[in-house]
Each structure stands twice: as C-alpha cells, then as structure tokens.
Amino acid sequence: MTEPLLVERTDGVATLTLNRPDALNALDTSLKAALRDALGALEADRSCRAVVLAGAGRAFCVGQDLREHAAALERGEQEPANTIRAHYNPIAHRLAGLPKPVVAAVRGVAAGAGASIAFLADFRIGGPGTRFQLAFGNIGLAADTGASWSLPRLVGHAKATELLMLSEPVPAAEAQRLGLLTRLVEADDDVLPAAQELAARLAAGPTVAYGAIKLQLAVGDTGTLTDALAAEAQAQAICGATADHRNATAAFIKKQRPVFEGR
Ligand code: T3D
C-alpha cells in the first residue's frame, strides 16, 4: 500500500510529503492521522532541527478530502466536529508549537485546510503555479486548522475577512505581495529545492534560539509589553545557557564562523 505521508531525513531536516497526488493531496483520515502523529514524533526528536512540508505531484494540498467527507455526511456521521477535534486541531497545535523552524514548499494549489497548514509554517516558498484558496466558504464552512488565527496575523483582519468570505484564489504574485509567501521562486520545480535549502540553513542554526523566537512571537502577538518582556527574559535565560550561545560568542571574539549544534 502507498504511504499517505512520506518522511524523509537528510541531516537535520525532516521532509514530510503529503502523498496522495491523484487526489491533489486531499486530507483523508489516513493522511490526517499520519501527519498529526509525525508532527508529534518530531517535536521531541532532537536530531530533527528543521521541517519541510511538501505535497507530491502538482498540488500542495486541497484540504479535506471532500469525497470521504461527502460519504460521511451521507451516512449521517458528525464528521466535521469529530475530525476537527481528532485531527485538524492537533495538527494545528503541533505545527504552530514545533520548537524548530517549519518551511512549507507550496507548489501548486493550497486550498482549505491545505492553506491553513501552510499558514502555520514559519516560511512559505512558492512558484509561479502557487495559489492559495480559502475554499471553506464555497462549501458552506467557516475556517479551520487555525486559519482564523494565522490569516489575520499574516494579512490583517480586513484582508482575512475578504479571503475567507469570498473564497477566491490568490495567485502567486499577489500571495507574495500580501505576505502569504515568504519567497517566490522562478519555476515550480525550484520550490522544493529552495525550501529544502532554506531548511538546511535553518537546521545548521541555533535551534534552541529558533524555538524560543517562535514562542516569544506567539506571546508578543497577543500579549502586553509586560508579557513580551517576561517571555523575552525567560527566552534569554534558556538561550543564554546553551552551548550554541557560548560557542558562538567565543567564535565572534576569535573572528571565526560559529558552528551551531542545536543545544
Ligand atoms: O469535517 C470536515 O472535514 C471539516 C474540515 C474541513 C477542512 C477543509 O479543508 S474544507 C475545504 C475543502 N477543500 C475544498 O473545498 C477545495 C475543493 N477543490 C477546489 O476548489 C478545486 O479543486 C481547487 C481550487 C483546489 C483546484 O482546482 P483545479 O481546477 O486545479 O482542479 P480540479 O479540476 O477542481 O480538481 C482536480 C481533481 O481533484 C478533481 O478530481 P477528478 O475530477 O479529476 O477526479 C477534483 O474533484 C479533485 N479534488 C479537488 N479538491 C478535492 C478533490 N477531491 C477531494 N477533495 C478535495 N478537497
């Protein structure tokens, strides 16, 4: 049987590839469970220092598998509430909370929960064929997998309202202008290599500091200045005690390039 999620390791980078290309990587139960569990395993895996999220074939991910979903509705199952609690919410929590950088290689379309997943990455690399579509409204649903949280942070409240209510595709150039794409490369075939190159660079960096930056930005986004200063004090206490900090400071004094070991 073909695995719905491929996990490939190169040095400190784990690449998670959504692997249902014939269904544009639509999220069926097996893929959602595999992604949720893989993210859980990577959280505490210190040999993994950066993560790439990618889709097999021409799309990144078109969100919920609507064929599976329609069949569940037909059977009268309470599918939306169940899968959100069992799959989408843990995926969103684990992605946003991963204490290491996540780079999404958004080749082709990212729709519905597929877009939400990309928005929770720390960096999004796209190509000319990339487009985002907050497709939830087209099928009578509201946002999920954290898009109501991530999208206003990326593009502001007014634009988030427009993207969610009108559900129109956002092409690559517009996505870059809005800040949905961190970087737009020239060819779709360059998207994954560019994402992996960035992830490799991040994997060779100060992993503890990157995790702390993610945490303090989450506090800074919503908290007061007092909250942010408290989070910064805590982060610097943790980072200041790392070998990476000690060695990089010594390397600076000796005019050498620092080597970060992620600890
Ligand atoms: O309970 C819950 O599950 C709630 C959770 C919800 C989370 C969500 O993600 S809701 C949003 C679900 N996603 C969508 O509504 C997107 C639906 N797809 C589209 O709007 C379009 O397909 C795209 C804009 C994404 C891409 O358009 P295009 O023209 O590039 O491709 P296409 O021709 O529409 O689709 C190609 C094939 O993929 C086609 O199958 P076929 O005819 O070749 O056999 C199409 O049916 C299939 N496909 C596309 N999206 C999905 C899908 N199959 C299953 N599920 C999909 N989401």
CSV table of C-alpha atoms and ligand atoms in Angstrom, one decimal:
chain,number,residue,atom,x,y,z
A,1,MET,CA,0.0,0.0,0.0
A,2,THR,CA,1.2,3.5,-0.8
A,3,GLU,CA,2.0,5.5,2.4
A,4,PRO,CA,-0.2,8.7,2.6
A,5,LEU,CA,2.7,10.6,4.2
A,6,LEU,CA,6.4,10.2,3.3
A,7,VAL,CA,9.0,11.1,5.9
A,8,GLU,CA,12.5,11.7,4.5
A,9,ARG,CA,15.5,12.6,6.6
A,10,THR,CA,18.6,14.5,5.4
A,11,ASP,CA,21.0,15.7,8.0
A,12,GLY,CA,18.9,17.7,10.4
A,13,VAL,CA,16.0,18.2,8.0
A,14,ALA,CA,12.8,16.1,8.0
A,15,THR,CA,10.7,16.5,4.9
A,16,LEU,CA,7.1,15.5,5.3
A,17,THR,CA,5.4,14.9,1.9
A,18,LEU,CA,1.7,14.6,1.6
A,19,ASN,CA,1.4,11.7,-0.7
A,20,ARG,CA,-2.0,11.5,-2.4
A,21,PRO,CA,-1.1,13.1,-5.7
A,22,ASP,CA,-4.0,11.7,-7.6
A,23,ALA,CA,-6.4,13.5,-5.1
A,24,LEU,CA,-4.2,16.6,-5.1
A,25,ASN,CA,-3.1,15.5,-1.6
A,26,ALA,CA,-6.6,15.9,-0.2
A,27,LEU,CA,-6.6,15.1,3.5
A,28,ASP,CA,-8.4,11.8,4.2
A,29,THR,CA,-8.4,10.2,7.6
A,30,SER,CA,-5.2,8.2,7.0
A,31,LEU,CA,-3.2,11.2,5.8
A,32,LYS,CA,-4.5,13.4,8.6
A,33,ALA,CA,-3.7,10.8,11.3
A,34,ALA,CA,-0.2,10.2,9.8
A,35,LEU,CA,0.6,14.0,9.7
A,36,ARG,CA,-0.7,14.5,13.2
A,37,ASP,CA,1.4,11.6,14.5
A,38,ALA,CA,4.6,12.5,12.5
A,39,LEU,CA,4.5,16.1,13.9
A,40,GLY,CA,4.1,14.7,17.4
A,41,ALA,CA,7.1,12.5,16.9
A,42,LEU,CA,9.3,15.3,15.5
A,43,GLU,CA,8.5,17.6,18.4
A,44,ALA,CA,10.8,15.8,20.8
A,45,ASP,CA,13.2,14.4,18.2
A,46,ARG,CA,16.4,16.5,18.8
A,47,SER,CA,18.1,15.1,15.7
A,48,CYS,CA,15.4,16.9,13.6
A,49,ARG,CA,16.3,20.7,13.6
A,50,ALA,CA,14.0,21.9,10.7
A,51,VAL,CA,11.0,20.5,8.9
A,52,VAL,CA,9.8,20.9,5.3
A,53,LEU,CA,6.2,20.3,4.4
A,54,ALA,CA,5.5,19.4,0.8
A,55,GLY,CA,2.9,17.9,-1.5
A,56,ALA,CA,3.5,15.1,-4.1
A,57,GLY,CA,2.6,16.0,-7.6
A,58,ARG,CA,1.1,19.2,-8.9
A,59,ALA,CA,-0.6,20.5,-5.7
A,60,PHE,CA,0.5,21.2,-2.2
A,61,CYS,CA,-2.9,20.2,-0.6
A,62,VAL,CA,-6.6,20.9,-1.4
A,63,GLY,CA,-7.8,20.5,2.2
A,64,GLN,CA,-10.3,18.0,3.5
A,65,ASP,CA,-11.0,15.1,1.1
A,66,LEU,CA,-14.5,16.0,0.1
A,67,ARG,CA,-15.2,12.6,-1.3
A,68,GLU,CA,-14.6,11.0,2.1
A,69,HIS,CA,-16.4,13.9,3.7
A,70,ALA,CA,-19.5,13.6,1.5
A,71,ALA,CA,-19.7,9.9,2.2
A,72,ALA,CA,-19.6,10.5,5.9
A,73,LEU,CA,-22.3,13.2,5.6
A,74,GLU,CA,-24.4,10.7,3.6
A,75,ARG,CA,-24.1,8.2,6.4
A,76,GLY,CA,-25.2,10.8,8.9
A,77,GLU,CA,-21.9,11.0,10.8
A,78,GLN,CA,-21.0,14.1,12.8
A,79,GLU,CA,-17.8,14.3,10.7
A,80,PRO,CA,-16.9,18.0,11.0
A,81,ALA,CA,-16.8,18.2,14.7
A,82,ASN,CA,-15.1,14.8,15.1
A,83,THR,CA,-12.3,15.2,12.6
A,84,ILE,CA,-11.6,18.8,13.8
A,85,ARG,CA,-11.0,17.6,17.4
A,86,ALA,CA,-9.3,14.3,16.4
A,87,HIS,CA,-7.1,15.6,13.5
A,88,TYR,CA,-7.2,19.2,12.4
A,89,ASN,CA,-6.8,20.8,15.9
A,90,PRO,CA,-3.9,18.6,17.0
A,91,ILE,CA,-2.2,19.2,13.6
A,92,ALA,CA,-2.5,22.9,14.0
A,93,HIS,CA,-1.3,22.9,17.6
A,94,ARG,CA,1.7,20.6,16.8
A,95,LEU,CA,2.7,22.7,13.8
A,96,ALA,CA,2.5,26.0,15.5
A,97,GLY,CA,4.2,24.7,18.6
A,98,LEU,CA,7.1,22.8,17.0
A,99,PRO,CA,10.2,24.2,18.7
A,100,LYS,CA,12.1,24.2,15.3
A,101,PRO,CA,11.6,26.0,12.0
A,102,VAL,CA,9.0,24.8,9.5
A,103,VAL,CA,9.2,25.6,5.8
A,104,ALA,CA,6.3,24.9,3.5
A,105,ALA,CA,7.1,24.1,-0.1
A,106,VAL,CA,3.9,25.4,-1.6
A,107,ARG,CA,4.0,24.0,-5.2
A,108,GLY,CA,0.6,24.5,-6.9
A,109,VAL,CA,-2.7,25.0,-5.1
A,110,ALA,CA,-3.1,25.1,-1.3
A,111,ALA,CA,-6.8,25.2,-0.5
A,112,GLY,CA,-9.0,24.9,2.6
A,113,ALA,CA,-7.1,23.2,5.4
A,114,GLY,CA,-4.2,22.8,3.0
A,115,ALA,CA,-3.8,26.6,3.0
A,116,SER,CA,-4.3,26.7,6.8
A,117,ILE,CA,-1.4,24.2,7.2
A,118,ALA,CA,0.9,26.3,5.0
A,119,PHE,CA,0.0,29.4,7.0
A,120,LEU,CA,1.2,27.7,10.2
A,121,ALA,CA,4.6,27.2,8.8
A,122,ASP,CA,7.3,29.7,9.6
A,123,PHE,CA,8.3,30.2,6.0
A,124,ARG,CA,6.3,29.6,2.7
A,125,ILE,CA,8.2,29.2,-0.6
A,126,GLY,CA,6.1,29.3,-3.8
A,127,GLY,CA,6.5,29.2,-7.5
A,128,PRO,CA,4.5,30.7,-10.5
A,129,GLY,CA,1.8,28.0,-10.2
A,130,THR,CA,1.3,28.5,-6.4
A,131,ARG,CA,-2.2,29.8,-5.4
A,132,PHE,CA,-4.0,29.9,-2.1
A,133,GLN,CA,-7.7,29.5,-1.8
A,134,LEU,CA,-9.6,29.8,1.4
A,135,ALA,CA,-12.2,27.5,-0.1
A,136,PHE,CA,-14.2,26.8,3.1
A,137,GLY,CA,-16.9,29.3,2.3
A,138,ASN,CA,-17.6,27.7,-1.1
A,139,ILE,CA,-18.8,24.6,0.7
A,140,GLY,CA,-20.7,26.4,3.5
A,141,LEU,CA,-17.9,26.0,6.1
A,142,ALA,CA,-16.0,28.5,8.3
A,143,ALA,CA,-12.2,28.5,8.7
A,144,ASP,CA,-10.4,25.7,10.5
A,145,THR,CA,-6.9,24.3,11.2
A,146,GLY,CA,-6.0,27.7,12.7
A,147,ALA,CA,-6.7,29.9,9.6
A,148,SER,CA,-8.9,32.3,11.7
A,149,TRP,CA,-5.8,32.8,13.9
A,150,SER,CA,-3.0,32.7,11.3
A,151,LEU,CA,-4.5,34.6,8.4
A,152,PRO,CA,-5.3,37.9,10.2
A,153,ARG,CA,-1.7,37.8,11.6
A,154,LEU,CA,-0.3,37.4,8.1
A,155,VAL,CA,-2.5,39.8,6.1
A,156,GLY,CA,-4.6,41.8,8.6
A,157,HIS,CA,-8.2,41.5,9.7
A,158,ALA,CA,-9.9,43.2,6.7
A,159,LYS,CA,-8.0,41.1,4.0
A,160,ALA,CA,-8.6,37.9,6.0
A,161,THR,CA,-12.3,38.6,6.0
A,162,GLU,CA,-12.2,39.2,2.3
A,163,LEU,CA,-10.2,36.0,1.6
A,164,LEU,CA,-12.4,33.9,3.8
A,165,MET,CA,-15.8,35.2,2.8
A,166,LEU,CA,-15.1,35.5,-1.0
A,167,SER,CA,-13.0,32.3,-1.2
A,168,GLU,CA,-11.3,33.5,-4.4
A,169,PRO,CA,-7.9,32.1,-5.5
A,170,VAL,CA,-4.9,34.2,-4.6
A,171,PRO,CA,-2.3,33.8,-7.3
A,172,ALA,CA,1.5,33.6,-6.5
A,173,ALA,CA,2.5,37.3,-7.1
A,174,GLU,CA,-0.5,38.6,-5.0
A,175,ALA,CA,0.3,36.0,-2.3
A,176,GLN,CA,3.9,37.3,-2.1
A,177,ARG,CA,2.7,40.9,-2.0
A,178,LEU,CA,0.3,40.1,0.8
A,179,GLY,CA,3.0,38.3,2.8
A,180,LEU,CA,1.4,34.8,2.3
A,181,LEU,CA,4.6,33.7,0.5
A,182,THR,CA,8.0,34.4,2.1
A,183,ARG,CA,9.7,33.8,-1.2
A,184,LEU,CA,8.6,33.3,-4.8
A,185,VAL,CA,11.0,31.3,-7.0
A,186,GLU,CA,11.0,31.4,-10.8
A,187,ALA,CA,10.0,27.8,-11.6
A,188,ASP,CA,7.6,25.4,-9.8
A,189,ASP,CA,10.3,22.7,-10.0
A,190,ASP,CA,12.5,25.0,-7.9
A,191,VAL,CA,10.0,25.3,-5.0
A,192,LEU,CA,11.0,22.1,-3.1
A,193,PRO,CA,14.8,22.5,-3.6
A,194,ALA,CA,14.5,26.1,-2.4
A,195,ALA,CA,12.5,25.1,0.6
A,196,GLN,CA,15.0,22.3,1.5
A,197,GLU,CA,17.9,24.7,1.0
A,198,LEU,CA,16.4,27.1,3.5
A,199,ALA,CA,15.5,24.3,5.9
A,200,ALA,CA,19.1,23.0,5.7
A,201,ARG,CA,20.4,26.5,6.5
A,202,LEU,CA,18.0,26.7,9.5
A,203,ALA,CA,18.9,23.2,10.6
A,204,ALA,CA,22.5,24.4,10.9
A,205,GLY,CA,21.4,27.3,13.1
A,206,PRO,CA,20.8,27.8,16.8
A,207,THR,CA,17.8,25.5,17.2
A,208,VAL,CA,17.0,26.4,20.8
A,209,ALA,CA,17.0,30.1,19.9
A,210,TYR,CA,14.7,29.5,17.0
A,211,GLY,CA,12.3,27.6,19.2
A,212,ALA,CA,12.4,30.5,21.7
A,213,ILE,CA,11.8,33.1,18.9
A,214,LYS,CA,8.7,31.2,17.9
A,215,LEU,CA,7.4,31.1,21.4
A,216,GLN,CA,8.1,34.7,22.2
A,217,LEU,CA,6.5,35.9,18.9
A,218,ALA,CA,3.3,34.0,19.9
A,219,VAL,CA,3.3,35.8,23.2
A,220,GLY,CA,4.2,39.1,21.6
A,221,ASP,CA,1.4,38.8,19.1
A,222,THR,CA,-1.3,38.8,21.7
A,223,GLY,CA,0.1,39.9,25.0
A,224,THR,CA,1.0,43.2,26.5
A,225,LEU,CA,4.6,44.7,26.6
A,226,THR,CA,4.9,43.3,30.1
A,227,ASP,CA,4.0,39.8,28.8
A,228,ALA,CA,6.5,40.2,26.0
A,229,LEU,CA,9.3,41.4,28.3
A,230,ALA,CA,8.7,38.4,30.6
A,231,ALA,CA,8.8,36.0,27.7
A,232,GLU,CA,12.0,37.6,26.4
A,233,ALA,CA,13.6,37.3,29.9
A,234,GLN,CA,12.7,33.7,30.0
A,235,ALA,CA,13.9,33.0,26.5
A,236,GLN,CA,17.3,34.7,27.0
A,237,ALA,CA,17.8,32.7,30.2
A,238,ILE,CA,17.2,29.5,28.3
A,239,CYS,CA,19.2,30.5,25.2
A,240,GLY,CA,22.0,32.1,27.3
A,241,ALA,CA,22.6,28.7,28.9
A,242,THR,CA,23.1,26.9,25.6
A,243,ALA,CA,26.4,25.6,24.3
A,244,ASP,CA,25.5,27.3,21.0
A,245,HIS,CA,25.4,30.7,22.6
A,246,ARG,CA,28.6,30.2,24.5
A,247,ASN,CA,30.5,28.8,21.4
A,248,ALA,CA,29.1,31.4,19.0
A,249,THR,CA,30.1,34.3,21.4
A,250,ALA,CA,33.6,32.8,21.6
A,251,ALA,CA,33.7,32.4,17.8
A,252,PHE,CA,32.8,36.0,17.4
A,253,ILE,CA,35.6,37.2,19.6
A,254,LYS,CA,38.1,35.0,17.7
A,255,LYS,CA,36.6,36.2,14.3
A,256,GLN,CA,35.6,32.7,13.4
A,257,ARG,CA,32.3,31.3,11.9
A,258,PRO,CA,30.1,29.8,14.6
A,259,VAL,CA,29.1,26.2,14.4
A,260,PHE,CA,25.7,25.6,15.9
A,261,GLU,CA,24.9,22.1,17.4
A,262,GLY,CA,21.3,22.9,18.3
A,263,ARG,CA,21.9,22.6,22.1
B,1,T3D,O1,-15.5,17.9,8.6
B,1,T3D,C1,-14.5,18.4,8.0
B,1,T3D,O2,-13.8,17.7,7.3
B,1,T3D,C2,-14.3,19.9,8.1
B,1,T3D,C3,-13.0,20.2,7.6
B,1,T3D,C4,-12.8,21.0,6.5
B,1,T3D,C5,-11.4,21.4,6.1
B,1,T3D,C6,-11.4,21.8,4.7
B,1,T3D,O3,-10.3,21.8,4.1
B,1,T3D,S1,-12.8,22.4,3.9
B,1,T3D,C7,-12.2,22.8,2.3
B,1,T3D,C8,-12.1,21.6,1.4
B,1,T3D,N1,-11.4,21.9,0.1
B,1,T3D,C9,-12.1,22.5,-0.9
B,1,T3D,O4,-13.2,22.9,-0.8
B,1,T3D,C10,-11.3,22.6,-2.2
B,1,T3D,C11,-12.1,21.9,-3.3
B,1,T3D,N2,-11.3,21.9,-4.5
B,1,T3D,C12,-11.4,23.0,-5.3
B,1,T3D,O5,-12.0,24.0,-5.1
B,1,T3D,C13,-10.5,22.9,-6.6
B,1,T3D,O6,-10.3,21.5,-6.9
B,1,T3D,C14,-9.2,23.6,-6.5
B,1,T3D,C15,-9.4,25.1,-6.5
B,1,T3D,C16,-8.4,23.2,-5.2
B,1,T3D,C17,-8.3,23.1,-7.6
B,1,T3D,O7,-8.9,23.4,-8.8
B,1,T3D,P1,-8.3,22.8,-10.2
B,1,T3D,O8,-9.1,23.3,-11.3
B,1,T3D,O9,-6.8,23.0,-10.2
B,1,T3D,O10,-8.5,21.2,-10.0
B,1,T3D,P2,-9.9,20.4,-10.1
B,1,T3D,O11,-10.1,20.0,-11.5
B,1,T3D,O12,-11.0,21.2,-9.4
B,1,T3D,O13,-9.6,19.1,-9.2
B,1,T3D,C18,-8.8,18.1,-9.7
B,1,T3D,C19,-9.2,16.8,-9.1
B,1,T3D,O14,-9.1,16.9,-7.7
B,1,T3D,C20,-10.8,16.6,-9.3
B,1,T3D,O15,-11.0,15.2,-9.4
B,1,T3D,P3,-11.3,14.5,-10.8
B,1,T3D,O16,-12.5,15.2,-11.4
B,1,T3D,O17,-10.0,14.8,-11.6
B,1,T3D,O18,-11.5,13.1,-10.5
B,1,T3D,C21,-11.3,17.1,-8.0
B,1,T3D,O19,-12.6,16.6,-7.7
B,1,T3D,C22,-10.3,16.6,-7.0
B,1,T3D,N3,-10.3,17.4,-5.8
B,1,T3D,C23,-10.0,18.7,-5.7
B,1,T3D,N4,-10.2,19.1,-4.4
B,1,T3D,C24,-10.6,18.0,-3.7
B,1,T3D,C25,-10.7,16.9,-4.6
B,1,T3D,N5,-11.0,15.7,-4.3
B,1,T3D,C26,-11.4,15.5,-3.0
B,1,T3D,N6,-11.3,16.5,-2.1
B,1,T3D,C27,-10.9,17.7,-2.4
B,1,T3D,N7,-10.8,18.7,-1.5
